[in-house]
PDB file of C-alpha atoms in Angstrom:
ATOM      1  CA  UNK A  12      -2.135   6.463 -22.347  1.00 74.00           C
ATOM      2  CA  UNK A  13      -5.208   4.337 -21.385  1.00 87.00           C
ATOM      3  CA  UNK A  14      -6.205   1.980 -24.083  1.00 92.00           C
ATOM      4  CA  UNK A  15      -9.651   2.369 -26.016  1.00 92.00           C
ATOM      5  CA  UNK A  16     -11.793   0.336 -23.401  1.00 94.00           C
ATOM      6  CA  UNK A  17     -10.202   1.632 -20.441  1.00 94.00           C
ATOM      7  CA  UNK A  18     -13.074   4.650 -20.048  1.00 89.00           C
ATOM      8  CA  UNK A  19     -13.163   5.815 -16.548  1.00 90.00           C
ATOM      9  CA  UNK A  20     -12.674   9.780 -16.257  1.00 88.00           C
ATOM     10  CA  UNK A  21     -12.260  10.184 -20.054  1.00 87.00           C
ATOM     11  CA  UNK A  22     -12.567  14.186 -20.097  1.00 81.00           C
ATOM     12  CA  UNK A  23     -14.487  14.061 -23.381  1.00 81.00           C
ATOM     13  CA  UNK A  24     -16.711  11.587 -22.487  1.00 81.00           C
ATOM     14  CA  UNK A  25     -19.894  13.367 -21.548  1.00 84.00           C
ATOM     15  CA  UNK A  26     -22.936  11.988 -19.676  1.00 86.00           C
ATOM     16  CA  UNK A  27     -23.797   8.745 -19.391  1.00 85.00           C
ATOM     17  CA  UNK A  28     -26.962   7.965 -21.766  1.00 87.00           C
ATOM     18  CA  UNK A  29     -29.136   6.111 -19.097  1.00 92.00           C
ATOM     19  CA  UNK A  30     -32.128   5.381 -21.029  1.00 93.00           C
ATOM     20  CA  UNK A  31     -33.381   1.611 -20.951  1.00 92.00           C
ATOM     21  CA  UNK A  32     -31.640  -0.391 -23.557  1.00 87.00           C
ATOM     22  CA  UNK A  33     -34.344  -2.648 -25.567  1.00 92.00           C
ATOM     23  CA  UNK A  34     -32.523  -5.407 -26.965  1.00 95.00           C
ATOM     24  CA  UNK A  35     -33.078  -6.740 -30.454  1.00 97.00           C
ATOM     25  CA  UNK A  36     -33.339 -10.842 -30.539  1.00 97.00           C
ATOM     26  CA  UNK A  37     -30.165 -11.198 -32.310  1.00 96.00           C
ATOM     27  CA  UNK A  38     -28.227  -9.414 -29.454  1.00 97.00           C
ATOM     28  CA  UNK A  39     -30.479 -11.729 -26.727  1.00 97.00           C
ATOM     29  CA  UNK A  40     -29.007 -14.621 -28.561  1.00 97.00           C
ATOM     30  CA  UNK A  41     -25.615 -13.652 -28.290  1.00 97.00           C
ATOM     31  CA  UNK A  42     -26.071 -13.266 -24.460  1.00 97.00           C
ATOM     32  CA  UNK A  43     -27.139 -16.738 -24.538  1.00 97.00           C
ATOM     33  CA  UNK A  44     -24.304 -17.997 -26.791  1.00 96.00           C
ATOM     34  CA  UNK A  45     -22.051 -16.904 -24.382  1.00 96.00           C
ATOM     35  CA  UNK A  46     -23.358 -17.763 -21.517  1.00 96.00           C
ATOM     36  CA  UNK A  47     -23.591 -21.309 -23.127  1.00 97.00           C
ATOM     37  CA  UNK A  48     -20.133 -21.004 -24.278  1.00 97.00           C
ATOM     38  CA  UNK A  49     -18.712 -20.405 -21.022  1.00 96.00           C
ATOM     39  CA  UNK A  50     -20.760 -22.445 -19.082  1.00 96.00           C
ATOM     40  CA  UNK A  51     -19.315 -24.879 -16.831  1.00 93.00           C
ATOM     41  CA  UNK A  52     -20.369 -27.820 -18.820  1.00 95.00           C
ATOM     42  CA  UNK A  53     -19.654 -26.661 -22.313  1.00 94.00           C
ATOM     43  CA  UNK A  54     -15.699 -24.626 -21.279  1.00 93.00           C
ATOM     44  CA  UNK A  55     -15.446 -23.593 -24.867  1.00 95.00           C
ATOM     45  CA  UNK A  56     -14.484 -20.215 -23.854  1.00 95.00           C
ATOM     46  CA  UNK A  57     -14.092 -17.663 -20.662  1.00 96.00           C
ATOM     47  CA  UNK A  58     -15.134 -14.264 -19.850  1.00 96.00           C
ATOM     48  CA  UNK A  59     -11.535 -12.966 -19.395  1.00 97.00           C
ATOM     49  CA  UNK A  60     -11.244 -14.141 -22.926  1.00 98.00           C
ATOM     50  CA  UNK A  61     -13.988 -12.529 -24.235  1.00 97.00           C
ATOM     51  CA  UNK A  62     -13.118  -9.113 -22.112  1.00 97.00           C
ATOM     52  CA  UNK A  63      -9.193  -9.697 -23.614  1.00 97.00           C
ATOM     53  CA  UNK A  64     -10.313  -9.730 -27.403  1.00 97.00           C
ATOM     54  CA  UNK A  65     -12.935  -6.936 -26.917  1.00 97.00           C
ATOM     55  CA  UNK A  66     -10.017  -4.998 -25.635  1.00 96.00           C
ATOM     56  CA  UNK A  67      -7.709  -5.771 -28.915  1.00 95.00           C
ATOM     57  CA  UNK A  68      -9.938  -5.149 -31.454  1.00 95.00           C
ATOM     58  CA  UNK A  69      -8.574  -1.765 -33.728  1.00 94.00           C
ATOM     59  CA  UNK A  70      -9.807   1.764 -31.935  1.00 93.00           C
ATOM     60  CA  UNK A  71     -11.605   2.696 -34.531  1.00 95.00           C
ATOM     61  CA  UNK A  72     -13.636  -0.822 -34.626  1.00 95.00           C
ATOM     62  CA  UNK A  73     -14.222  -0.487 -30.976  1.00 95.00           C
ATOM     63  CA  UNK A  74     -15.566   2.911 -31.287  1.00 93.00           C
ATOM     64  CA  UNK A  75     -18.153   1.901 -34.362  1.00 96.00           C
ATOM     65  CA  UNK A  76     -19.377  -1.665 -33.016  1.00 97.00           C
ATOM     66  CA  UNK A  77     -22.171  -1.572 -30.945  1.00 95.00           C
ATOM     67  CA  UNK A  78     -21.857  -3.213 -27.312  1.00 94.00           C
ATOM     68  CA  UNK A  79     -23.443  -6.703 -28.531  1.00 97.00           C
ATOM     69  CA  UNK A  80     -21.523  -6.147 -32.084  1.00 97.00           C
ATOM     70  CA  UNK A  81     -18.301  -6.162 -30.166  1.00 97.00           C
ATOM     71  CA  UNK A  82     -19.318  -9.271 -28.376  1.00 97.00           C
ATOM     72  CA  UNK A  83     -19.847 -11.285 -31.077  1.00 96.00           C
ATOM     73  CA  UNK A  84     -17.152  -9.720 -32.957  1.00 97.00           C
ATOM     74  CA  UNK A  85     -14.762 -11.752 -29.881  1.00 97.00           C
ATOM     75  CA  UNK A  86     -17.024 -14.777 -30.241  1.00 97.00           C
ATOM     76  CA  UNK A  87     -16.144 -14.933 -33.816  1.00 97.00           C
ATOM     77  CA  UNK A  88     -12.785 -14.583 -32.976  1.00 97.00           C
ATOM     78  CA  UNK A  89     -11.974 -16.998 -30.262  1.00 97.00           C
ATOM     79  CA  UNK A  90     -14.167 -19.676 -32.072  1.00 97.00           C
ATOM     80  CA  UNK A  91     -11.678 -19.059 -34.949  1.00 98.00           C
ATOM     81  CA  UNK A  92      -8.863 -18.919 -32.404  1.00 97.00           C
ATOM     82  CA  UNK A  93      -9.523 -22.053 -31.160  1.00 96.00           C
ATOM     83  CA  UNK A  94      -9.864 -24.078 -34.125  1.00 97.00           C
ATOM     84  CA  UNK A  95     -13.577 -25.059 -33.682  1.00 96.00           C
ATOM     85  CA  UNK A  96     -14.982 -22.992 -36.558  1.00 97.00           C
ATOM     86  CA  UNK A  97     -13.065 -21.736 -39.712  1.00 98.00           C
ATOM     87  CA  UNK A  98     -13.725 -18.663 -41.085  1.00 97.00           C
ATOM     88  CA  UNK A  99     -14.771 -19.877 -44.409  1.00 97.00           C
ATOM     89  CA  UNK A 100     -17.304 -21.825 -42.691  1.00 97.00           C
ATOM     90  CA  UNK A 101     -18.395 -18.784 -40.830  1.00 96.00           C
ATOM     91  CA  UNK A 102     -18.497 -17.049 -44.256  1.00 96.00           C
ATOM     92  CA  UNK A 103     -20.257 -19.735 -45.835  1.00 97.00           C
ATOM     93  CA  UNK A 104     -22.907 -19.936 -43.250  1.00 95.00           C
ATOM     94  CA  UNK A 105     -23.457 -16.200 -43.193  1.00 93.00           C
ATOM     95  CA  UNK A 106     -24.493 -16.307 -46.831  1.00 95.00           C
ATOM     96  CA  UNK A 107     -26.535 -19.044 -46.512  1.00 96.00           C
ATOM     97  CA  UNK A 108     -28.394 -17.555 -43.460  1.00 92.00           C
ATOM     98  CA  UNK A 109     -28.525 -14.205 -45.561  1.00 93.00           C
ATOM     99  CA  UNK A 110     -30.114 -15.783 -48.651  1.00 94.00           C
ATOM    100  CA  UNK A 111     -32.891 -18.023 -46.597  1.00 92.00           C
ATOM    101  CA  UNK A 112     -34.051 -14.270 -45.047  1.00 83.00           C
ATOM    102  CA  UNK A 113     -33.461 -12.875 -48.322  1.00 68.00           C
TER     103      UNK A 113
ATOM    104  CA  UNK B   9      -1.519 -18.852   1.367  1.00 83.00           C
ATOM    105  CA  UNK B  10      -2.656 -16.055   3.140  1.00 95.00           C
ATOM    106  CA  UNK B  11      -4.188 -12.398   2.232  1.00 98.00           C
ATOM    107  CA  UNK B  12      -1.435  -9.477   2.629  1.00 98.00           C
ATOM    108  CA  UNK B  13      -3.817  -7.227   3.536  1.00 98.00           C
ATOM    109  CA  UNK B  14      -6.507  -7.012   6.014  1.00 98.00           C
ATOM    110  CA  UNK B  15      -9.870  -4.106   5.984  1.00 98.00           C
ATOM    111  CA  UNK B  16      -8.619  -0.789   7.537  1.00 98.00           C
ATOM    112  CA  UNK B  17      -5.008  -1.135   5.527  1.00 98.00           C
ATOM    113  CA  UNK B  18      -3.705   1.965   3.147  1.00 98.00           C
ATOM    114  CA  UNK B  19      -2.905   0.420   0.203  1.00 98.00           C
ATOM    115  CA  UNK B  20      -1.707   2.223  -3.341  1.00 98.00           C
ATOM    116  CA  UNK B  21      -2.724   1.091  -6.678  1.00 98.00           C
ATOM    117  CA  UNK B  22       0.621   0.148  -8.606  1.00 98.00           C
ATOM    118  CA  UNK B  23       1.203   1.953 -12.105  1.00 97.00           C
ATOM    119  CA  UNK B  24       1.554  -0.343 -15.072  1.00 96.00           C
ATOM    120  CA  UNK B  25       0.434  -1.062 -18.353  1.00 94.00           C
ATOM    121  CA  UNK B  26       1.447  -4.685 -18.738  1.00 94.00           C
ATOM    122  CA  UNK B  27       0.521  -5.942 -22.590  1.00 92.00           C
ATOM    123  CA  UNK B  28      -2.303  -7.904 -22.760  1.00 92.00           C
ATOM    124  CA  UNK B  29      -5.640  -8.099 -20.594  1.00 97.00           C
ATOM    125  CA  UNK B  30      -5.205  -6.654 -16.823  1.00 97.00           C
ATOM    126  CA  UNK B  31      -8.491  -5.425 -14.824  1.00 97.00           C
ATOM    127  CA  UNK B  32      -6.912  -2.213 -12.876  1.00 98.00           C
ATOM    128  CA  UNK B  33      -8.453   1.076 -14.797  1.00 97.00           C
ATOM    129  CA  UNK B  34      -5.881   3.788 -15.315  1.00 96.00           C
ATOM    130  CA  UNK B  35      -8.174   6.458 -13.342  1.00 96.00           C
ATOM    131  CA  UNK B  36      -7.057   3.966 -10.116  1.00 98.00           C
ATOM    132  CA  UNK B  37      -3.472   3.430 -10.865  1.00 97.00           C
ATOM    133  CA  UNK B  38      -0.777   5.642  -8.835  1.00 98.00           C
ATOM    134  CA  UNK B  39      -3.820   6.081  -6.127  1.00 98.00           C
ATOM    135  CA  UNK B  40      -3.635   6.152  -2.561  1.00 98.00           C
ATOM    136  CA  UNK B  41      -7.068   4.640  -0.996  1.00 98.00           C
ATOM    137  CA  UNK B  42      -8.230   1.942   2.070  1.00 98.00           C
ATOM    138  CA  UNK B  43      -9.062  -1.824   2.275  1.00 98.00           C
ATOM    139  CA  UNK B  44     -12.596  -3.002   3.048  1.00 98.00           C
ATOM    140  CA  UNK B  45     -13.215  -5.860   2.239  1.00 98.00           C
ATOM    141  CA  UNK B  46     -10.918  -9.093   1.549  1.00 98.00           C
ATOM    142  CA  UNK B  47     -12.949 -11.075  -0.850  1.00 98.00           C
ATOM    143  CA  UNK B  48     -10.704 -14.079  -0.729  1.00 98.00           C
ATOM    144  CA  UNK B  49      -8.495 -15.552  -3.526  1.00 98.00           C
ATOM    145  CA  UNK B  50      -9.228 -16.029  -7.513  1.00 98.00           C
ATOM    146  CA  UNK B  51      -7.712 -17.483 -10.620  1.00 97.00           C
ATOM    147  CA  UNK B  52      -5.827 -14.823 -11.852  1.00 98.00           C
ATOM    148  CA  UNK B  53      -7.726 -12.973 -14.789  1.00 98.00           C
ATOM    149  CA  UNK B  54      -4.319 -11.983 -16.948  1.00 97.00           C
ATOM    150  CA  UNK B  55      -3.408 -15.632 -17.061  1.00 97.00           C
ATOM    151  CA  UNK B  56      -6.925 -16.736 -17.597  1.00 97.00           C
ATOM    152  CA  UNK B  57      -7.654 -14.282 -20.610  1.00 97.00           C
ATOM    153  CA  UNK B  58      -5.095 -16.163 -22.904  1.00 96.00           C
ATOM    154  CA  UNK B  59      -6.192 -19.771 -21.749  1.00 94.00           C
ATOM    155  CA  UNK B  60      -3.813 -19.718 -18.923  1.00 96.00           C
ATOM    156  CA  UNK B  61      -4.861 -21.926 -15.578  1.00 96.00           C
ATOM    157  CA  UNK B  62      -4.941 -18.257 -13.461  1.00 97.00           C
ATOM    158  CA  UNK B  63      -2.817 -19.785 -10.760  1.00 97.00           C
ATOM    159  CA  UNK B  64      -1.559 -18.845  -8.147  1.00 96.00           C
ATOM    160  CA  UNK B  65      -4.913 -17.586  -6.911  1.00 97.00           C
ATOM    161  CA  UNK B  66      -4.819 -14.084  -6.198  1.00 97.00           C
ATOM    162  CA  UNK B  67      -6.623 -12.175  -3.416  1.00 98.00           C
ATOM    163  CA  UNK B  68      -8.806  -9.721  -4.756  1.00 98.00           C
ATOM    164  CA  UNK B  69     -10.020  -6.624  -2.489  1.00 98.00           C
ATOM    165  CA  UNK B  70     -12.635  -4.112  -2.344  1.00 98.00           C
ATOM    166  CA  UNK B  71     -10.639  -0.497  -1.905  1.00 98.00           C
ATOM    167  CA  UNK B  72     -11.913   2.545  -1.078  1.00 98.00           C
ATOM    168  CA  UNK B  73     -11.367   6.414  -2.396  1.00 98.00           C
ATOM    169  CA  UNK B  74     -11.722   9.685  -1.691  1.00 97.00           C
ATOM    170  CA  UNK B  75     -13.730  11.161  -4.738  1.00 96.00           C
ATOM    171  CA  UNK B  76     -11.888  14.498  -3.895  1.00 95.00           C
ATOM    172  CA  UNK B  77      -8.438  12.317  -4.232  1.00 94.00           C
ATOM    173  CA  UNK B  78      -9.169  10.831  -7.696  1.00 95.00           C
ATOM    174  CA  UNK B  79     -10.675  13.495  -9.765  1.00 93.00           C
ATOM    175  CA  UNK B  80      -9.062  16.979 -10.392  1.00 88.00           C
ATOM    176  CA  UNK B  81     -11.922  20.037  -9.077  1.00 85.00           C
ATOM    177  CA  UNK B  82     -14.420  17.279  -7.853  1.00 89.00           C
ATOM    178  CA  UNK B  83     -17.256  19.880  -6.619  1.00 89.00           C
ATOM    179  CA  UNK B  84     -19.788  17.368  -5.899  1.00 87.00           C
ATOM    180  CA  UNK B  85     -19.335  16.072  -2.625  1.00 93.00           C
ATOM    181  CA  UNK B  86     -16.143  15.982   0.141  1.00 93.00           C
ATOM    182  CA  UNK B  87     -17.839  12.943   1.219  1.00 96.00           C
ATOM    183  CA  UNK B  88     -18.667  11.059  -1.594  1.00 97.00           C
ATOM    184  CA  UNK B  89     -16.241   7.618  -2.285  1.00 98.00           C
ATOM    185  CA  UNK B  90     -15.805   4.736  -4.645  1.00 98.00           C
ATOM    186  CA  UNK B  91     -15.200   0.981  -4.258  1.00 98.00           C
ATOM    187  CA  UNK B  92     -13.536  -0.782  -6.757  1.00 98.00           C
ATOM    188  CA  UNK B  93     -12.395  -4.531  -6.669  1.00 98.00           C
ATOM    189  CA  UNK B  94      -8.078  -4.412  -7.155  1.00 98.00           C
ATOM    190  CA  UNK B  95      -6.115  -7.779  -7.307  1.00 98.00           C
ATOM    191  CA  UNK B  96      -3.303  -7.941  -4.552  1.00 98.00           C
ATOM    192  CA  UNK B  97      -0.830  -7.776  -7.189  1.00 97.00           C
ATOM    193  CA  UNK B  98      -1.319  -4.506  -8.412  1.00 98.00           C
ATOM    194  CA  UNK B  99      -1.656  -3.113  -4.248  1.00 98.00           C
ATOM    195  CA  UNK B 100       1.363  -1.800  -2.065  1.00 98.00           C
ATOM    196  CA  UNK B 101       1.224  -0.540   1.636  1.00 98.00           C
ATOM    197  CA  UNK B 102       0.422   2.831   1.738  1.00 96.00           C
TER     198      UNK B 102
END
């Protein structure tokens, strides 16, 4: 039984949708966060680890989350993982954030 | 430390479904196809998604498939193929 991200010859899965992806800013900055993250200089995280916590998150999560969403779902995660943010701070910043753009 | 295999070898793609992260799709596992390529050697990426050091290196390959071997009533093309990078740890002569 192949897990949720492992997609190749999924009967039901239909054509690939192969139109041009614009990408909204926030989704650009996650790009960059990770590529910043994993940089050689900075080592905060890796790729694999990124690719291993997509590949956990719930079925039904993984379906819903968009691809970007599901990266900085792992993000989230491995920052939290790794002791360097909490989630309350996360939390805390999220509201703050959300009431400066109101 | 040397490479196993070398282009022109029959390999098989092992079966497994080891917990945690592994990069061999199921659609490849069980499959029967021919060495290209030896890219060289690589942290290991199972080791490496849980903060591991990846070592030993292991050589990573580019295989190629049949189309017609992979996919039940492929109607496309005899000829077609596909490449796909497998770690030497998941490959056994063919």
């Amino acid at each position: 039984m192949p897990r949720i991200h492992d997609r190749g010859g999924w009967p039901e899965a239909g054509p690939i949708n192969q139109a041009e992806h614009n990408l909204s800013m926030w989704e650009k900055r996650t790009d960059a966060l990770l590529v910043l993250l994993a940089s050689p200089t900075k080592q905060v995280l890796r790729v694999d680890e990124l690719r291993r916590t997509i590949e956990s998150l719930a079925p039904d999560a993984y379906e819903k989350l968009s691809y970007y969403e599901r990266w900085i779902t792992a993000v989230e995660a491995l920052l939290i993982e790794k002791g360097i943010l909490t989630r309350e701070e996360i939390d805390r910043k999220a509201e703050e954030v959300g009431r400066r753009q109101g | 430390m040397s490479a196993k295999f070398k282009p022109g070898d029959s390999v098989r793609v092992r079966i497994g479904a080891p917990p945690g992260h592994f990069r061999t799709p199921t659609y490849i596992q069980g499959k029967t196809g021919s060495v290209v390529t030896v890219h060289g050697a690589f942290r290991n990426p199972e080791s490496l998604a849980y903060g591991g050091d990846g070592l030993p290196k292991q050589f990573l390959y580019l295989v190629r498939f049949d189309q017609t071997q992979l996919w039940n009533q492929y109607t496309v093309s005899q000829q077609d193929t596909l490449f796909i990078d497998i770690y030497e740890h998941w490959l056994e002569p063919a």
